[in-house]
mmCIF file of C-alpha atoms and ligand atoms in Angstrom:
data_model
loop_
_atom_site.group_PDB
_atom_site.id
_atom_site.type_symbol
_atom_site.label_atom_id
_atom_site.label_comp_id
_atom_site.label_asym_id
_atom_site.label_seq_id
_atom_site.Cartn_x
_atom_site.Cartn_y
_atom_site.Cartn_z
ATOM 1 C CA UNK A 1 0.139 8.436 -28.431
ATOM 2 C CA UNK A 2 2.902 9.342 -30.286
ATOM 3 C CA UNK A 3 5.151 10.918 -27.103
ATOM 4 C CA UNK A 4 4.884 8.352 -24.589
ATOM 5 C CA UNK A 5 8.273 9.028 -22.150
ATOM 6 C CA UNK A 6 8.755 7.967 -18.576
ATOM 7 C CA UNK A 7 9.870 10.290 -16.240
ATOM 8 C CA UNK A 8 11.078 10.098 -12.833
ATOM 9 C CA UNK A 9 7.754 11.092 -9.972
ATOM 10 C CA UNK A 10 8.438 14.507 -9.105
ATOM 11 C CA UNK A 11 6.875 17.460 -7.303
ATOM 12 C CA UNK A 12 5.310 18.751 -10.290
ATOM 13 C CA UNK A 13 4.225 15.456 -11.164
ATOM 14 C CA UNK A 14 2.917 14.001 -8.087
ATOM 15 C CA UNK A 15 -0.862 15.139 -7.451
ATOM 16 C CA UNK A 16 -1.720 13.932 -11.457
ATOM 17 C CA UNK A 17 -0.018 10.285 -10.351
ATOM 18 C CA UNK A 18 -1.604 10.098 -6.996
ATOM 19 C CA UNK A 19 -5.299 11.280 -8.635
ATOM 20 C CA UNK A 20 -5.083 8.854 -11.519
ATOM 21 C CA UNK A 21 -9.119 7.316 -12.391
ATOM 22 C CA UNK A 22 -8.969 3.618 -12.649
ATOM 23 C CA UNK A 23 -11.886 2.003 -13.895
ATOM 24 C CA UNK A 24 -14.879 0.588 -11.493
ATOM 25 C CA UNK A 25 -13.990 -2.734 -10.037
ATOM 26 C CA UNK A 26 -9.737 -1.410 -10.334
ATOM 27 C CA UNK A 27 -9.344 -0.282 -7.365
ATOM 28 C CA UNK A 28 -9.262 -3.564 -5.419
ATOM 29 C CA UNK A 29 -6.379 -4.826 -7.311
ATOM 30 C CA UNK A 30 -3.904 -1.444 -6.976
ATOM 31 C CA UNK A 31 -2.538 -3.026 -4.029
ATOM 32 C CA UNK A 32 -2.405 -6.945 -3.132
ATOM 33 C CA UNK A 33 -2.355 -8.732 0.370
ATOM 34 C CA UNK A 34 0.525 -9.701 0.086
ATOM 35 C CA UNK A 35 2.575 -6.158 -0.773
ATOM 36 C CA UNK A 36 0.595 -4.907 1.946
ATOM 37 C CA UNK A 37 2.489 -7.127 4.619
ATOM 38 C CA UNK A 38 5.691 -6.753 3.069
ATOM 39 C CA UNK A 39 5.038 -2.535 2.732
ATOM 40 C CA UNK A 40 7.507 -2.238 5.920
ATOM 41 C CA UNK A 41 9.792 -4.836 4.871
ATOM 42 C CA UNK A 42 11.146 -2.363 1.371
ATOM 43 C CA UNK A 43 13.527 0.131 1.632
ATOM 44 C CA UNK A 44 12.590 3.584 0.518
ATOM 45 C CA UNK A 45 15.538 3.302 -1.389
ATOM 46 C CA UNK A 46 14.925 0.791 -3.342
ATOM 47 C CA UNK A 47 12.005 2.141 -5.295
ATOM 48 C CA UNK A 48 11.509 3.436 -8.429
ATOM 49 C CA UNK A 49 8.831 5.375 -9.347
ATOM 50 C CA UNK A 50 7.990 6.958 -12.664
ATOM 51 C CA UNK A 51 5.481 8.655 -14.147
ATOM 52 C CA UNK A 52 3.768 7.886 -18.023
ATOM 53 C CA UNK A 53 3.587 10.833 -19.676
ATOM 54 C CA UNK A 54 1.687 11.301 -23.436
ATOM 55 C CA UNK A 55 2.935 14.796 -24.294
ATOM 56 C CA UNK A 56 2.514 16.984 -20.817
ATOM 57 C CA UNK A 57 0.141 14.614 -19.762
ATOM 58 C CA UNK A 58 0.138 12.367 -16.849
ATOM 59 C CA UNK A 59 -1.115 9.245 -18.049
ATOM 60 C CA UNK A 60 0.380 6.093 -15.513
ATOM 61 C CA UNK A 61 2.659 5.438 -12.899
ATOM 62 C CA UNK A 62 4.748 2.719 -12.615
ATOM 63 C CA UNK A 63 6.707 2.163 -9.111
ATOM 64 C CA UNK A 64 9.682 -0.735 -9.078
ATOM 65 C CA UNK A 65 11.564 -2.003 -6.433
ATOM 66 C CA UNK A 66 15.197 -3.145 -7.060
ATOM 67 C CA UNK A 67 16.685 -4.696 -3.555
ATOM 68 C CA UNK A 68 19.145 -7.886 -4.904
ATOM 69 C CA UNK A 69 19.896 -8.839 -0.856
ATOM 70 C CA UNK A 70 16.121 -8.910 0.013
ATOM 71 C CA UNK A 71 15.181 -12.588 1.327
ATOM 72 C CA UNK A 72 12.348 -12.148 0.423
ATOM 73 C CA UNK A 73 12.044 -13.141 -3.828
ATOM 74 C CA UNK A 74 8.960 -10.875 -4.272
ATOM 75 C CA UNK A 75 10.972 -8.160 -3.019
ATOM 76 C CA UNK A 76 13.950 -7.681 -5.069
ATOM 77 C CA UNK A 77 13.192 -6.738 -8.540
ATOM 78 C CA UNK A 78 9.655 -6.104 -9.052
ATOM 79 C CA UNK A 79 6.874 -4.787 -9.888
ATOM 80 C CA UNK A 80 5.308 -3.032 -6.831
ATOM 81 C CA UNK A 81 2.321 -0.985 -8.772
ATOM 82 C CA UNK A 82 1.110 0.070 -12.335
ATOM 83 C CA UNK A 83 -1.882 1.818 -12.583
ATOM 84 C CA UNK A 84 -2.983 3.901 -16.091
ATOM 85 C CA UNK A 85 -5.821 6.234 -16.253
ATOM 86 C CA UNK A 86 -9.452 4.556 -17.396
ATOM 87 C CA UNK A 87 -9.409 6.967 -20.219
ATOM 88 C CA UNK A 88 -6.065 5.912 -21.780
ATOM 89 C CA UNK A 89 -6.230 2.263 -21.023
ATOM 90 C CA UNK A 90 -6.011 -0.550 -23.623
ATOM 91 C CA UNK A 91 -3.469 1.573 -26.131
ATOM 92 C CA UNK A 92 -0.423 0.465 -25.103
ATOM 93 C CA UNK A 93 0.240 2.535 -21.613
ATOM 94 C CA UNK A 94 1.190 -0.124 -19.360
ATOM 95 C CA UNK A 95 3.068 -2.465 -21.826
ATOM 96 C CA UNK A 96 5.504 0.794 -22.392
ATOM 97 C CA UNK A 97 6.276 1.322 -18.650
ATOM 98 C CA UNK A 98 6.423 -2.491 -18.267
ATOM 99 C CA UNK A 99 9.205 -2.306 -20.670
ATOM 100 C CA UNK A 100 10.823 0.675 -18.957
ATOM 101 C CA UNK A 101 11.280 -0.838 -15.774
ATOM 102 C CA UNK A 102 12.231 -3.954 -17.547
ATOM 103 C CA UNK A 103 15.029 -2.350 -19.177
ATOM 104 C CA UNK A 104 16.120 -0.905 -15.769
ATOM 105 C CA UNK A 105 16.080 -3.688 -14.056
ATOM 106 C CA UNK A 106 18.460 -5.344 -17.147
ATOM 107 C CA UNK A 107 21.095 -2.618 -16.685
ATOM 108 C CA UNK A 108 20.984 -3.116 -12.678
ATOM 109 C CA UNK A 109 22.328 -6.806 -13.390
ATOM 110 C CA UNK A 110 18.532 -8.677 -12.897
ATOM 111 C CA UNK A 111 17.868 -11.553 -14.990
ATOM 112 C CA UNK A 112 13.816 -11.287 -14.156
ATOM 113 C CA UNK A 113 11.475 -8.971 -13.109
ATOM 114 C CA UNK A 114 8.701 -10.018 -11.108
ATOM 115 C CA UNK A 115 5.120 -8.829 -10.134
ATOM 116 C CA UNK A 116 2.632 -10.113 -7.264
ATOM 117 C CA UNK A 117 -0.916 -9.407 -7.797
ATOM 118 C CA UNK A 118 -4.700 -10.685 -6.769
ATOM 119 C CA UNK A 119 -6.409 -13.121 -9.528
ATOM 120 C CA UNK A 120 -10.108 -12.517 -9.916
ATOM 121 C CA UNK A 121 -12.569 -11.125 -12.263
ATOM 122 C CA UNK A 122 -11.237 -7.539 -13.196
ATOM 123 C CA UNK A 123 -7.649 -8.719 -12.010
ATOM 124 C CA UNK A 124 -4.728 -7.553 -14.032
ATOM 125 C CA UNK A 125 -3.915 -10.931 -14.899
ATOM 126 C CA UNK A 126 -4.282 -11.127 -18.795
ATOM 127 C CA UNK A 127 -2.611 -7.771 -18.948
ATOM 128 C CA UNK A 128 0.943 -9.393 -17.255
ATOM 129 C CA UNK A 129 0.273 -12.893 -19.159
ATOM 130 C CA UNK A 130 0.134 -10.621 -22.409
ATOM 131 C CA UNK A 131 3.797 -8.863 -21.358
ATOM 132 C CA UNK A 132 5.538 -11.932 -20.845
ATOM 133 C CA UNK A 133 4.965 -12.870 -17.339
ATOM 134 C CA UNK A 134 4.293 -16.724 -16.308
ATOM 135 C CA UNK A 135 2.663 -17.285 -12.645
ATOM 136 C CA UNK A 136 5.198 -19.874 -11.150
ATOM 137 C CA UNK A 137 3.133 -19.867 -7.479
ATOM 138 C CA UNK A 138 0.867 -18.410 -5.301
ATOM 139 C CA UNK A 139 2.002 -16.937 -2.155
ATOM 140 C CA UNK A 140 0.656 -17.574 1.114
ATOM 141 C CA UNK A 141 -2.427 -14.815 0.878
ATOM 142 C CA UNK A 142 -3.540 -16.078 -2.157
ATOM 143 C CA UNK A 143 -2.236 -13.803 -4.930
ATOM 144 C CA UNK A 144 -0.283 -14.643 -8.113
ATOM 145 C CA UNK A 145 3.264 -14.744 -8.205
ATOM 146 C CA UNK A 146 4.494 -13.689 -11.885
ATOM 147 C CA UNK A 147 8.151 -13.975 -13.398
ATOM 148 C CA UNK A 148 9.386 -11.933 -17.118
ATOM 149 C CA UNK A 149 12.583 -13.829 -17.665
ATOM 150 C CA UNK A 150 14.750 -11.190 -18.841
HETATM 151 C C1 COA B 1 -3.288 -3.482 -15.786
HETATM 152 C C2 COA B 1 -3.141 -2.133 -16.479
HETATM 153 C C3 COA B 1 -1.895 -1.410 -15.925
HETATM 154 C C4 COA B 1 -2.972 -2.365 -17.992
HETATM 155 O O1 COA B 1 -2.666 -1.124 -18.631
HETATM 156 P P1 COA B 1 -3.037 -0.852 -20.186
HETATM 157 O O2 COA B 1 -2.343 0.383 -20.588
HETATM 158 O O3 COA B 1 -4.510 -0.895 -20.362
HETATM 159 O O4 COA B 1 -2.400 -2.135 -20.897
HETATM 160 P P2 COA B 1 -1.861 -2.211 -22.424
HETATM 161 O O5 COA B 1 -2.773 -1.410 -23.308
HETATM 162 O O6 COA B 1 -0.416 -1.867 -22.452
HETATM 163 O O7 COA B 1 -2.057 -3.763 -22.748
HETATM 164 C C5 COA B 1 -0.984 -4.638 -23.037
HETATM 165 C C6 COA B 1 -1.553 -5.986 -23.383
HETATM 166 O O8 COA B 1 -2.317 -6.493 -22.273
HETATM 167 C C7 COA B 1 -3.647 -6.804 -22.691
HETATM 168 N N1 COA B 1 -4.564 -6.404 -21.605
HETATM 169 C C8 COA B 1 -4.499 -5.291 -20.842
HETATM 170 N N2 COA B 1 -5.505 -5.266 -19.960
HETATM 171 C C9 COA B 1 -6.214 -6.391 -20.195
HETATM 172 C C10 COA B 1 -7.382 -6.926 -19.607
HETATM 173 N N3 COA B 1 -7.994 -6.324 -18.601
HETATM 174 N N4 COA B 1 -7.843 -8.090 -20.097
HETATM 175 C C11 COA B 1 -7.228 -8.704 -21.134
HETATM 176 N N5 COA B 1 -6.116 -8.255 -21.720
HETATM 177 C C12 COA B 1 -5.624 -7.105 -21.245
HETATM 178 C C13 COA B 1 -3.881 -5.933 -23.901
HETATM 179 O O9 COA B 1 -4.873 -6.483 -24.736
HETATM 180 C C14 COA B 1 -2.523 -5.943 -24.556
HETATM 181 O O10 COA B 1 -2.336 -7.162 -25.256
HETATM 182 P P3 COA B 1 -1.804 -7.193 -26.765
HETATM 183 O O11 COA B 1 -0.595 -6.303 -26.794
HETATM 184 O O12 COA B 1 -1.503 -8.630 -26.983
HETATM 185 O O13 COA B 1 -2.904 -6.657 -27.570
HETATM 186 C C15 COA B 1 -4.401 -1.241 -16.273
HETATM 187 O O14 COA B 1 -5.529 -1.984 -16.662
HETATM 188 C C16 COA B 1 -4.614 -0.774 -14.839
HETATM 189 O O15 COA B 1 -4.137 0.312 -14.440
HETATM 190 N N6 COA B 1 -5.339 -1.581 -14.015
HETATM 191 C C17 COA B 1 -5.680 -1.201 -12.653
HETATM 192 C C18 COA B 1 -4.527 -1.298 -11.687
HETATM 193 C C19 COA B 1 -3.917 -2.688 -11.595
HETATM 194 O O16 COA B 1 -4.585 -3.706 -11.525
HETATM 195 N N7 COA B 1 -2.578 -2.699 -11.567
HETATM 196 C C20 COA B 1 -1.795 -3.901 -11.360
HETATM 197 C C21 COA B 1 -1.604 -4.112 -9.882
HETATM 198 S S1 COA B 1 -0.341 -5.251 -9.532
#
């Protein structure tokens, strides 16, 4: 764990993000109601995807979305998925792309970052409470709307 980078997806890189092993119960929570009806509402654009790698190994994937003139607030600088293999969970993974996307979004001008996701047993809830983030609402399908003041 001592050469944790992020990296922008590529080709070489894209099979090993896409095939990433969450653990049992994960899977539910990769992608929330509510990201799912706004899917056709972000530009391709505006996303930015990277890859955690620990040496030359693929080991998360963090995907942003940075769109200032969306209307809607989940939309414009967020958190759209973070996912780190079973095996490497719990050292420190997804607080380190957290912060890299965090940092991006600083230098793009964005005073918060913000993240949508499902609450429930086996939700990543604790894990975004633990980086900073504070649920100000839930949206209209239920899931938690989270804000990292910047
Ligand atoms: C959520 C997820 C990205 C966390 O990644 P991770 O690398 O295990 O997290 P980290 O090791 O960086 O943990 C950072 C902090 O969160 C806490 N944390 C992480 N997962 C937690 C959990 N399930 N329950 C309680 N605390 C948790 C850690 O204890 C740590 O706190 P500390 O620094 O105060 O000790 C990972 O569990 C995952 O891929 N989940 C499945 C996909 C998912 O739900 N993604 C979010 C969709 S919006």
């Amino acid at each position: 764990m001592t050469d944790l980078r992020l990296e922008e997806l590529s080709a070489a890189t894209a099979a090993a993000a896409n095939s990433l092993t969450l653990k049992p119960g994960q899977e539910q929570f990769v992608q929330p109601t509510t990201y799912g009806v706004a899917e056709s509402d972000v530009k391709p654009s505006a996303s930015w995807p990277r890859v955690v790698l620990d040496g030359d190994e693929v080991v998360g994937l963090i995907i942003g979305s940075f769109d200032a003139e969306n209307p809607q607030e989940e939309l414009q600088a967020c958190i759209w998925r973070v996912n780190v293999s079973a095996t490497a969970q719990g050292r420190g993974i997804g607080r380190f792309a957290v912060h890299g996307l965090a940092d991006e979004a600083r230098s793009r001008g964005f005073e918060r970052l913000t993240v949508v996701y499902e609450p429930g047993e086996g939700s990543p809830e604790d894990f975004f409470r633990a980086v900073g983030f504070d649920v100000v609402r839930e949206t209209q399908y239920g899931d938690h709307f989270a804000v990292l003041s910047l």
